[in-house]
Amino acid sequence: MVDENRSIHEFDFKLICEYFSGMERQGPGSPEVTIKALSFIDNLTNESKIADIGCGTGGQTVVMAEHTSGHITGIDLFADFIDILNANIKRLNLQNRVDGVVGSMDNLSFQNEELDLIWSEGAIYNIGFERGMKEWHKFLKKGGFIAVSEASWFTEKRPAEIDRFWKDAYPEMGIISDKVKQMEKAGYVPVATFVLPENCWTEHFYAPQALAQENFLKKYAGNKNAEDLVKNERHEAELYYKYKEFYGYVFYIGKKF
Ligand SMILES: C[S@@+](CC[C@H](N)C(=O)[O-])C[C@H]1O[C@@H](n2cnc3c(N)ncnc32)[C@H](O)[C@@H]1O
């Protein structure tokens, strides 16, 4: 039910949350890729402290919890996503090892050198890759790891249509070697970089959306915001299928120097 007193932005925000909250993931990725990225992290123990920043509903948080033994704090700006994460954690009896908290990635409340691992799948773009790499550095212990996935160009040049689309959506999107340099400049030794397989987009991100879109449109029939949201998501997916050789998600893993 729409509350008439709400601002249009709040309603948009609620709609976006609802659209994505029924999905296991809110960005491209997969359990296999989370496990692969974890295989490069070699300092974790029962005592380790891990932050999963921009965790969404926690698809990757749960996979991490199942493949590590330390304590994980999942942080997201959207309370509805954190509620879903916390309900899943309880259902899986992981509540002693995982906490979901509402917070913003540009105002984190960790102590300096508190964390052994900072994780962020498909979310660092909200603060910007370079800024996030720099600002989060202080929260890691020396020798601690950072692992983030980020939309990246595969080529220096690409067709104008896709270049325009992403410059508008995420002007900071760069080629892999530039991102690795930014990571080095921020004080990390690059440990691994790998491109996420296409199924992280097709099978794990766009296919579940296609299914949910029909129900969403039925529920919000005649609602222009909802229709525009679905239109945008469909357009982004079409562009991905057309231009996927030019860009994708890349995992960047570094060790604090
Ligand atoms: C593309 S989703 C990725 C979610 C999840 N990591 C995944 O891969 O499924 C980006 C997430 O960043 C969160 N987010 C956006 N701005 C944020 C901020 N300032 N602080 C924390 N989280 C934020 C969004 O709520 C969303 O859950």
Short mmCIF file of N, CA, C and O and ligand atoms in Angstrom, two decimals, residues 13 17 20 23-30 34 52-61 75-79 81 101-108 119-127 136 149 205 249, ligand 1:
data_model
loop_
_atom_site.label_atom_id
_atom_site.label_comp_id
_atom_site.label_asym_id
_atom_site.label_seq_id
_atom_site.Cartn_x
_atom_site.Cartn_y
_atom_site.Cartn_z
N PHE A 13 12.66 4.21 -3.41
CA PHE A 13 13.60 3.45 -2.60
C PHE A 13 12.94 2.17 -2.09
O PHE A 13 13.49 1.08 -2.20
N CYS A 17 13.94 -1.66 -3.13
CA CYS A 17 14.21 -2.68 -2.10
C CYS A 17 13.32 -3.89 -2.27
O CYS A 17 13.78 -5.03 -2.21
N PHE A 20 14.32 -6.09 -5.27
CA PHE A 20 15.52 -6.92 -5.10
C PHE A 20 15.47 -7.84 -3.88
O PHE A 20 16.26 -8.78 -3.80
N MET A 23 15.21 -11.67 -4.08
CA MET A 23 16.26 -12.42 -4.79
C MET A 23 17.40 -12.76 -3.85
O MET A 23 17.68 -12.03 -2.91
N GLU A 24 18.05 -13.88 -4.17
CA GLU A 24 19.14 -14.32 -3.30
C GLU A 24 20.31 -13.34 -3.35
O GLU A 24 21.02 -13.16 -2.39
N ARG A 25 20.49 -12.72 -4.53
CA ARG A 25 21.58 -11.76 -4.69
C ARG A 25 21.04 -10.49 -5.29
O ARG A 25 20.09 -10.51 -6.06
N GLN A 26 21.72 -9.40 -4.95
CA GLN A 26 21.32 -8.11 -5.55
C GLN A 26 22.35 -7.64 -6.56
O GLN A 26 22.27 -6.52 -7.07
N GLY A 27 23.33 -8.45 -6.85
CA GLY A 27 24.34 -8.11 -7.87
C GLY A 27 24.89 -9.39 -8.46
O GLY A 27 24.63 -10.48 -7.92
N PRO A 28 25.67 -9.30 -9.56
CA PRO A 28 26.23 -10.51 -10.16
C PRO A 28 27.21 -11.22 -9.22
O PRO A 28 28.02 -10.56 -8.57
N GLY A 29 27.12 -12.53 -9.17
CA GLY A 29 28.01 -13.33 -8.32
C GLY A 29 27.46 -14.72 -8.20
O GLY A 29 26.40 -15.02 -8.78
N SER A 30 28.15 -15.59 -7.46
CA SER A 30 27.64 -16.95 -7.24
C SER A 30 28.36 -17.55 -6.04
O SER A 30 29.45 -17.08 -5.68
N THR A 34 32.32 -16.85 -4.70
CA THR A 34 32.66 -16.45 -3.32
C THR A 34 33.68 -17.42 -2.74
O THR A 34 34.68 -17.00 -2.14
N ASP A 52 31.49 -7.72 5.91
CA ASP A 52 30.93 -7.87 4.56
C ASP A 52 30.13 -6.59 4.28
O ASP A 52 29.00 -6.43 4.76
N ILE A 53 30.73 -5.69 3.51
CA ILE A 53 30.19 -4.34 3.37
C ILE A 53 29.28 -4.24 2.13
O ILE A 53 29.68 -4.63 1.04
N GLY A 54 28.07 -3.72 2.34
CA GLY A 54 27.09 -3.69 1.26
C GLY A 54 26.62 -5.12 0.98
O GLY A 54 26.54 -5.57 -0.15
N CYS A 55 26.26 -5.80 2.10
CA CYS A 55 26.01 -7.26 2.01
C CYS A 55 24.67 -7.59 1.37
O CYS A 55 24.43 -8.75 1.02
N GLY A 56 23.77 -6.59 1.22
CA GLY A 56 22.44 -6.89 0.67
C GLY A 56 21.70 -7.86 1.57
O GLY A 56 21.82 -7.80 2.81
N THR A 57 20.98 -8.81 0.97
CA THR A 57 20.26 -9.80 1.79
C THR A 57 21.19 -10.93 2.25
O THR A 57 20.75 -11.87 2.89
N GLY A 58 22.46 -10.84 1.85
CA GLY A 58 23.48 -11.72 2.45
C GLY A 58 23.71 -13.04 1.73
O GLY A 58 24.19 -13.99 2.35
N GLY A 59 23.42 -13.10 0.43
CA GLY A 59 23.71 -14.33 -0.33
C GLY A 59 25.15 -14.79 -0.09
O GLY A 59 25.40 -15.93 0.30
N GLN A 60 26.09 -13.86 -0.28
CA GLN A 60 27.52 -14.23 -0.10
C GLN A 60 27.91 -14.31 1.38
O GLN A 60 28.83 -15.05 1.73
N THR A 61 27.19 -13.60 2.26
CA THR A 61 27.54 -13.62 3.69
C THR A 61 27.38 -15.03 4.24
O THR A 61 28.23 -15.53 4.99
N ILE A 75 27.04 -5.55 6.69
CA ILE A 75 26.56 -4.16 6.83
C ILE A 75 25.88 -3.74 5.54
O ILE A 75 26.42 -3.93 4.44
N ASP A 76 24.69 -3.16 5.69
CA ASP A 76 24.02 -2.61 4.51
C ASP A 76 23.19 -1.40 4.93
O ASP A 76 22.71 -1.32 6.06
N LEU A 77 23.03 -0.51 3.97
CA LEU A 77 22.28 0.72 4.22
C LEU A 77 20.77 0.45 4.34
O LEU A 77 20.06 1.18 5.00
N PHE A 78 20.29 -0.62 3.71
CA PHE A 78 18.86 -0.87 3.63
C PHE A 78 18.42 -1.86 4.72
O PHE A 78 18.79 -3.03 4.69
N ALA A 79 17.61 -1.35 5.65
CA ALA A 79 17.18 -2.16 6.80
C ALA A 79 16.43 -3.43 6.36
O ALA A 79 16.58 -4.48 6.98
N PHE A 81 16.93 -5.31 3.81
CA PHE A 81 17.89 -6.36 3.42
C PHE A 81 18.50 -7.00 4.67
O PHE A 81 18.65 -8.22 4.74
N VAL A 101 23.96 -5.74 10.41
CA VAL A 101 23.69 -4.42 10.99
C VAL A 101 23.45 -3.39 9.90
O VAL A 101 24.04 -3.48 8.82
N VAL A 102 22.58 -2.44 10.22
CA VAL A 102 22.32 -1.36 9.27
C VAL A 102 23.42 -0.31 9.45
O VAL A 102 23.73 0.08 10.57
N GLY A 103 24.01 0.11 8.35
CA GLY A 103 25.06 1.13 8.44
C GLY A 103 25.49 1.55 7.05
O GLY A 103 25.08 0.94 6.06
N SER A 104 26.30 2.61 7.02
CA SER A 104 26.75 3.10 5.72
C SER A 104 28.25 2.89 5.55
O SER A 104 29.02 3.11 6.48
N MET A 105 28.63 2.49 4.35
CA MET A 105 30.02 2.18 4.06
C MET A 105 30.93 3.41 4.13
O MET A 105 32.14 3.27 4.15
N ASP A 106 30.35 4.60 4.15
CA ASP A 106 31.20 5.79 4.27
C ASP A 106 31.27 6.28 5.72
O ASP A 106 31.81 7.34 5.99
N ASN A 107 30.73 5.50 6.63
CA ASN A 107 30.74 5.90 8.04
C ASN A 107 30.76 4.64 8.91
O ASN A 107 29.87 4.42 9.72
N LEU A 108 31.79 3.83 8.73
CA LEU A 108 31.84 2.53 9.42
C LEU A 108 32.35 2.73 10.85
O LEU A 108 33.19 3.59 11.09
N TRP A 119 35.30 -7.66 3.04
CA TRP A 119 34.68 -8.28 1.87
C TRP A 119 33.64 -7.32 1.33
O TRP A 119 32.94 -6.64 2.10
N SER A 120 33.48 -7.25 0.01
CA SER A 120 32.40 -6.43 -0.53
C SER A 120 32.12 -6.88 -1.96
O SER A 120 32.92 -6.63 -2.86
N GLU A 121 30.99 -7.56 -2.15
CA GLU A 121 30.64 -8.02 -3.51
C GLU A 121 29.68 -7.04 -4.15
O GLU A 121 28.58 -6.79 -3.62
N GLY A 122 30.10 -6.49 -5.27
CA GLY A 122 29.22 -5.63 -6.07
C GLY A 122 28.67 -4.43 -5.33
O GLY A 122 27.56 -3.99 -5.62
N ALA A 123 29.42 -3.88 -4.39
CA ALA A 123 28.86 -2.78 -3.60
C ALA A 123 29.81 -1.59 -3.45
O ALA A 123 29.35 -0.49 -3.17
N ILE A 124 31.11 -1.78 -3.62
CA ILE A 124 32.06 -0.70 -3.34
C ILE A 124 31.80 0.49 -4.28
O ILE A 124 32.15 1.62 -3.97
N TYR A 125 31.14 0.24 -5.42
CA TYR A 125 30.86 1.35 -6.35
C TYR A 125 30.02 2.44 -5.68
O TYR A 125 30.04 3.59 -6.12
N ASN A 126 29.29 2.10 -4.62
CA ASN A 126 28.46 3.11 -3.95
C ASN A 126 29.30 4.22 -3.30
O ASN A 126 28.83 5.34 -3.15
N ILE A 127 30.52 3.89 -2.93
CA ILE A 127 31.41 4.91 -2.36
C ILE A 127 32.47 5.26 -3.42
O ILE A 127 33.11 6.31 -3.36
N TRP A 136 38.87 2.28 3.78
CA TRP A 136 38.70 1.05 4.57
C TRP A 136 40.04 0.48 5.05
O TRP A 136 40.08 -0.36 5.94
N SER A 149 34.36 -7.19 -5.39
CA SER A 149 34.08 -7.37 -6.81
C SER A 149 33.52 -6.06 -7.35
O SER A 149 32.81 -5.33 -6.64
N PHE A 205 21.83 -13.65 -11.69
CA PHE A 205 21.37 -12.26 -11.51
C PHE A 205 20.18 -11.95 -12.42
O PHE A 205 19.10 -11.57 -11.96
N TYR A 249 32.16 -8.32 -14.21
CA TYR A 249 32.59 -8.12 -12.84
C TYR A 249 33.94 -8.78 -12.64
O TYR A 249 34.22 -9.84 -13.21
C1 LIG B 1 24.51 -4.52 -6.06
S1 LIG B 1 24.04 -4.73 -4.38
C2 LIG B 1 25.09 -6.07 -3.87
C3 LIG B 1 24.56 -6.81 -2.68
C4 LIG B 1 25.28 -8.10 -2.29
N1 LIG B 1 26.65 -7.86 -1.86
C5 LIG B 1 25.28 -9.08 -3.44
O1 LIG B 1 26.32 -9.21 -4.13
O2 LIG B 1 24.24 -9.70 -3.65
C6 LIG B 1 24.74 -3.31 -3.60
C7 LIG B 1 24.38 -3.19 -2.12
O3 LIG B 1 25.00 -2.01 -1.58
C8 LIG B 1 24.11 -1.46 -0.61
N2 LIG B 1 24.48 -0.06 -0.38
C9 LIG B 1 24.27 1.01 -1.17
N3 LIG B 1 24.80 2.12 -0.62
C10 LIG B 1 25.34 1.74 0.57
C11 LIG B 1 26.05 2.41 1.62
N4 LIG B 1 26.29 3.71 1.55
N5 LIG B 1 26.46 1.69 2.68
C12 LIG B 1 26.22 0.36 2.77
N6 LIG B 1 25.55 -0.33 1.81
C13 LIG B 1 25.14 0.34 0.73
C14 LIG B 1 22.75 -1.65 -1.26
O4 LIG B 1 21.73 -1.58 -0.30
C15 LIG B 1 22.90 -3.03 -1.86
O5 LIG B 1 22.50 -4.02 -0.96
#
